[in-house]
């Protein structure tokens, strides 16, 4: 294990670790983005929420919905109401427990509300602006569990990359150690 070819092997393993990390990251990143429900407000819409539990509503400052680009720096004066479409029971909107933001591609968003539902189903979202204004149009993105998914995705990607780099580094250190042992003159 003193040959210089081991340095090439170490380099290939390091590159494979980085490539593996990218192959792990890219499809999952776009899948997380595609699971978000996007709506343009003000107005009313019905959301189909597939899972019970805590959800977060984000204001997307830059977004594209149905082929149309929207940019809105603020949601000043936006009022939201959410109700179970089947029963009409209101769903309490609160401030998010953790302020979060994201940038995926050209989309950027910041959390503005959170809510918890007891069962999956259809929910009516009513949104209006102060004074009954109809402009500016604002994009809201609704998701469940994206923050946890992102942490998992980031740490999984880092683990794959560092595993490849760690194995490559270990090979380099072993080769250097063995080469240094071979170069030392032996005492009679």
mmCIF file of N, CA and C in Angstrom, residues 112-170:
data_model
loop_
_atom_site.group_PDB
_atom_site.id
_atom_site.type_symbol
_atom_site.label_atom_id
_atom_site.label_comp_id
_atom_site.label_asym_id
_atom_site.label_seq_id
_atom_site.Cartn_x
_atom_site.Cartn_y
_atom_site.Cartn_z
ATOM 1 N N UNK A 112 -45.135 32.587 7.981
ATOM 2 C CA UNK A 112 -45.949 33.656 8.555
ATOM 3 C C UNK A 112 -47.026 33.123 9.492
ATOM 4 N N UNK A 113 -47.534 31.921 9.255
ATOM 5 C CA UNK A 113 -48.566 31.317 10.107
ATOM 6 C C UNK A 113 -48.306 29.829 10.240
ATOM 7 N N UNK A 114 -48.921 29.251 11.271
ATOM 8 C CA UNK A 114 -48.917 27.805 11.455
ATOM 9 C C UNK A 114 -50.311 27.401 11.920
ATOM 10 N N UNK A 115 -50.658 26.156 11.688
ATOM 11 C CA UNK A 115 -51.941 25.632 12.163
ATOM 12 C C UNK A 115 -51.827 24.127 12.315
ATOM 13 N N UNK A 116 -52.741 23.578 13.103
ATOM 14 C CA UNK A 116 -52.779 22.137 13.332
ATOM 15 C C UNK A 116 -54.169 21.632 12.989
ATOM 16 N N UNK A 117 -54.213 20.536 12.219
ATOM 17 C CA UNK A 117 -55.501 19.905 11.919
ATOM 18 C C UNK A 117 -55.504 18.491 12.507
ATOM 19 N N UNK A 118 -56.693 18.061 12.933
ATOM 20 C CA UNK A 118 -56.837 16.737 13.553
ATOM 21 C C UNK A 118 -57.025 15.622 12.543
ATOM 22 N N UNK A 119 -57.492 15.981 11.362
ATOM 23 C CA UNK A 119 -57.723 14.951 10.348
ATOM 24 C C UNK A 119 -57.453 15.523 8.962
ATOM 25 N N UNK A 120 -57.029 14.640 8.044
ATOM 26 C CA UNK A 120 -56.852 15.109 6.667
ATOM 27 C C UNK A 120 -58.211 15.461 6.061
ATOM 28 N N UNK A 121 -58.181 16.258 5.023
ATOM 29 C CA UNK A 121 -59.435 16.609 4.361
ATOM 30 C C UNK A 121 -59.312 17.899 3.586
ATOM 31 N N UNK A 122 -60.488 18.458 3.301
ATOM 32 C CA UNK A 122 -60.552 19.699 2.536
ATOM 33 C C UNK A 122 -60.805 20.855 3.500
ATOM 34 N N UNK A 123 -60.066 21.940 3.275
ATOM 35 C CA UNK A 123 -60.151 23.117 4.139
ATOM 36 C C UNK A 123 -60.251 24.356 3.270
ATOM 37 N N UNK A 124 -61.135 25.290 3.692
ATOM 38 C CA UNK A 124 -61.319 26.535 2.953
ATOM 39 C C UNK A 124 -60.395 27.610 3.524
ATOM 40 N N UNK A 125 -59.605 28.203 2.634
ATOM 41 C CA UNK A 125 -58.716 29.299 2.999
ATOM 42 C C UNK A 125 -59.293 30.581 2.418
ATOM 43 N N UNK A 126 -59.571 31.547 3.293
ATOM 44 C CA UNK A 126 -60.067 32.858 2.866
ATOM 45 C C UNK A 126 -58.988 33.881 3.181
ATOM 46 N N UNK A 127 -58.621 34.681 2.170
ATOM 47 C CA UNK A 127 -57.571 35.675 2.347
ATOM 48 C C UNK A 127 -58.012 36.994 1.752
ATOM 49 N N UNK A 128 -57.829 38.067 2.520
ATOM 50 C CA UNK A 128 -58.111 39.388 1.966
ATOM 51 C C UNK A 128 -57.077 40.385 2.472
ATOM 52 N N UNK A 129 -57.013 41.494 1.770
ATOM 53 C CA UNK A 129 -56.084 42.569 2.128
ATOM 54 C C UNK A 129 -56.875 43.698 2.774
ATOM 55 N N UNK A 130 -56.214 44.470 3.615
ATOM 56 C CA UNK A 130 -56.857 45.592 4.291
ATOM 57 C C UNK A 130 -57.510 46.512 3.264
ATOM 58 N N UNK A 131 -58.701 47.004 3.600
ATOM 59 C CA UNK A 131 -59.416 47.923 2.715
ATOM 60 C C UNK A 131 -60.027 47.241 1.509
ATOM 61 N N UNK A 132 -60.058 45.895 1.483
ATOM 62 C CA UNK A 132 -60.659 45.176 0.365
ATOM 63 C C UNK A 132 -59.851 45.245 -0.916
ATOM 64 N N UNK A 133 -58.579 45.632 -0.821
ATOM 65 C CA UNK A 133 -57.741 45.730 -2.021
ATOM 66 C C UNK A 133 -57.604 44.358 -2.671
ATOM 67 N N UNK A 134 -57.423 44.360 -3.982
ATOM 68 C CA UNK A 134 -57.199 43.111 -4.705
ATOM 69 C C UNK A 134 -55.746 42.982 -5.175
ATOM 70 N N UNK A 135 -54.953 43.999 -4.936
ATOM 71 C CA UNK A 135 -53.532 43.994 -5.297
ATOM 72 C C UNK A 135 -52.724 44.433 -4.095
ATOM 73 N N UNK A 136 -51.545 43.968 -3.918
ATOM 74 C CA UNK A 136 -50.785 43.092 -4.789
ATOM 75 C C UNK A 136 -51.200 41.634 -4.589
ATOM 76 N N UNK A 137 -51.036 40.855 -5.636
ATOM 77 C CA UNK A 137 -51.245 39.417 -5.539
ATOM 78 C C UNK A 137 -50.070 38.827 -4.777
ATOM 79 N N UNK A 138 -50.363 37.890 -3.888
ATOM 80 C CA UNK A 138 -49.356 37.296 -3.022
ATOM 81 C C UNK A 138 -49.450 35.783 -3.139
ATOM 82 N N UNK A 139 -48.299 35.107 -3.160
ATOM 83 C CA UNK A 139 -48.282 33.647 -3.204
ATOM 84 C C UNK A 139 -48.020 33.120 -1.794
ATOM 85 N N UNK A 140 -48.910 32.219 -1.356
ATOM 86 C CA UNK A 140 -48.727 31.521 -0.095
ATOM 87 C C UNK A 140 -48.431 30.063 -0.406
ATOM 88 N N UNK A 141 -47.513 29.472 0.350
ATOM 89 C CA UNK A 141 -47.168 28.062 0.198
ATOM 90 C C UNK A 141 -47.474 27.370 1.522
ATOM 91 N N UNK A 142 -48.197 26.269 1.453
ATOM 92 C CA UNK A 142 -48.590 25.525 2.651
ATOM 93 C C UNK A 142 -47.878 24.184 2.622
ATOM 94 N N UNK A 143 -47.271 23.823 3.745
ATOM 95 C CA UNK A 143 -46.539 22.556 3.813
ATOM 96 C C UNK A 143 -46.641 21.961 5.203
ATOM 97 N N UNK A 144 -46.291 20.678 5.264
ATOM 98 C CA UNK A 144 -46.206 19.989 6.542
ATOM 99 C C UNK A 144 -44.873 19.256 6.626
ATOM 100 N N UNK A 145 -44.087 19.593 7.618
ATOM 101 C CA UNK A 145 -42.856 18.863 7.890
ATOM 102 C C UNK A 145 -41.670 19.190 7.014
ATOM 103 N N UNK A 146 -41.716 20.269 6.244
ATOM 104 C CA UNK A 146 -40.605 20.576 5.353
ATOM 105 C C UNK A 146 -39.329 20.895 6.124
ATOM 106 N N UNK A 147 -39.443 21.585 7.246
ATOM 107 C CA UNK A 147 -38.255 21.949 8.008
ATOM 108 C C UNK A 147 -37.517 20.696 8.479
ATOM 109 N N UNK A 148 -38.246 19.734 9.002
ATOM 110 C CA UNK A 148 -37.629 18.473 9.425
ATOM 111 C C UNK A 148 -37.030 17.714 8.257
ATOM 112 N N UNK A 149 -37.751 17.708 7.136
ATOM 113 C CA UNK A 149 -37.233 17.050 5.937
ATOM 114 C C UNK A 149 -35.945 17.706 5.457
ATOM 115 N N UNK A 150 -35.892 19.028 5.525
ATOM 116 C CA UNK A 150 -34.696 19.739 5.079
ATOM 117 C C UNK A 150 -33.496 19.420 5.965
ATOM 118 N N UNK A 151 -33.713 19.397 7.297
ATOM 119 C CA UNK A 151 -32.613 19.027 8.192
ATOM 120 C C UNK A 151 -32.132 17.614 7.887
ATOM 121 N N UNK A 152 -33.071 16.705 7.699
ATOM 122 C CA UNK A 152 -32.713 15.321 7.387
ATOM 123 C C UNK A 152 -31.959 15.246 6.061
ATOM 124 N N UNK A 153 -32.430 15.981 5.081
ATOM 125 C CA UNK A 153 -31.788 15.992 3.770
ATOM 126 C C UNK A 153 -30.375 16.568 3.852
ATOM 127 N N UNK A 154 -30.214 17.668 4.573
ATOM 128 C CA UNK A 154 -28.899 18.301 4.695
ATOM 129 C C UNK A 154 -27.922 17.376 5.412
ATOM 130 N N UNK A 155 -28.354 16.809 6.541
ATOM 131 C CA UNK A 155 -27.448 15.954 7.296
ATOM 132 C C UNK A 155 -27.161 14.649 6.562
ATOM 133 N N UNK A 156 -28.137 14.099 5.844
ATOM 134 C CA UNK A 156 -27.899 12.900 5.041
ATOM 135 C C UNK A 156 -26.897 13.162 3.933
ATOM 136 N N UNK A 157 -27.049 14.294 3.268
ATOM 137 C CA UNK A 157 -26.125 14.672 2.194
ATOM 138 C C UNK A 157 -24.710 14.874 2.736
ATOM 139 N N UNK A 158 -24.619 15.557 3.872
ATOM 140 C CA UNK A 158 -23.305 15.775 4.477
ATOM 141 C C UNK A 158 -22.667 14.454 4.905
ATOM 142 N N UNK A 159 -23.471 13.539 5.432
ATOM 143 C CA UNK A 159 -22.945 12.236 5.864
ATOM 144 C C UNK A 159 -22.363 11.471 4.684
ATOM 145 N N UNK A 160 -23.058 11.482 3.560
ATOM 146 C CA UNK A 160 -22.560 10.777 2.370
ATOM 147 C C UNK A 160 -21.248 11.408 1.890
ATOM 148 N N UNK A 161 -21.229 12.735 1.803
ATOM 149 C CA UNK A 161 -20.023 13.428 1.333
ATOM 150 C C UNK A 161 -18.852 13.188 2.282
ATOM 151 N N UNK A 162 -19.085 13.332 3.584
ATOM 152 C CA UNK A 162 -17.992 13.150 4.546
ATOM 153 C C UNK A 162 -17.544 11.699 4.648
ATOM 154 N N UNK A 163 -18.439 10.757 4.394
ATOM 155 C CA UNK A 163 -18.023 9.348 4.398
ATOM 156 C C UNK A 163 -17.018 9.109 3.274
ATOM 157 N N UNK A 164 -17.326 9.599 2.085
ATOM 158 C CA UNK A 164 -16.398 9.457 0.961
ATOM 159 C C UNK A 164 -15.083 10.167 1.223
ATOM 160 N N UNK A 165 -15.171 11.387 1.747
ATOM 161 C CA UNK A 165 -13.947 12.139 2.048
ATOM 162 C C UNK A 165 -13.164 11.494 3.189
ATOM 163 N N UNK A 166 -13.862 10.926 4.158
ATOM 164 C CA UNK A 166 -13.198 10.263 5.280
ATOM 165 C C UNK A 166 -12.436 9.023 4.848
ATOM 166 N N UNK A 167 -13.070 8.197 3.997
ATOM 167 C CA UNK A 167 -12.395 6.997 3.496
ATOM 168 C C UNK A 167 -11.185 7.402 2.653
ATOM 169 N N UNK A 168 -11.365 8.416 1.805
ATOM 170 C CA UNK A 168 -10.250 8.884 0.977
ATOM 171 C C UNK A 168 -9.125 9.429 1.847
ATOM 172 N N UNK A 169 -9.457 10.195 2.861
ATOM 173 C CA UNK A 169 -8.446 10.730 3.760
ATOM 174 C C UNK A 169 -7.712 9.630 4.515
ATOM 175 N N UNK A 170 -8.454 8.607 4.947
ATOM 176 C CA UNK A 170 -7.817 7.482 5.649
ATOM 177 C C UNK A 170 -6.828 6.760 4.737
#
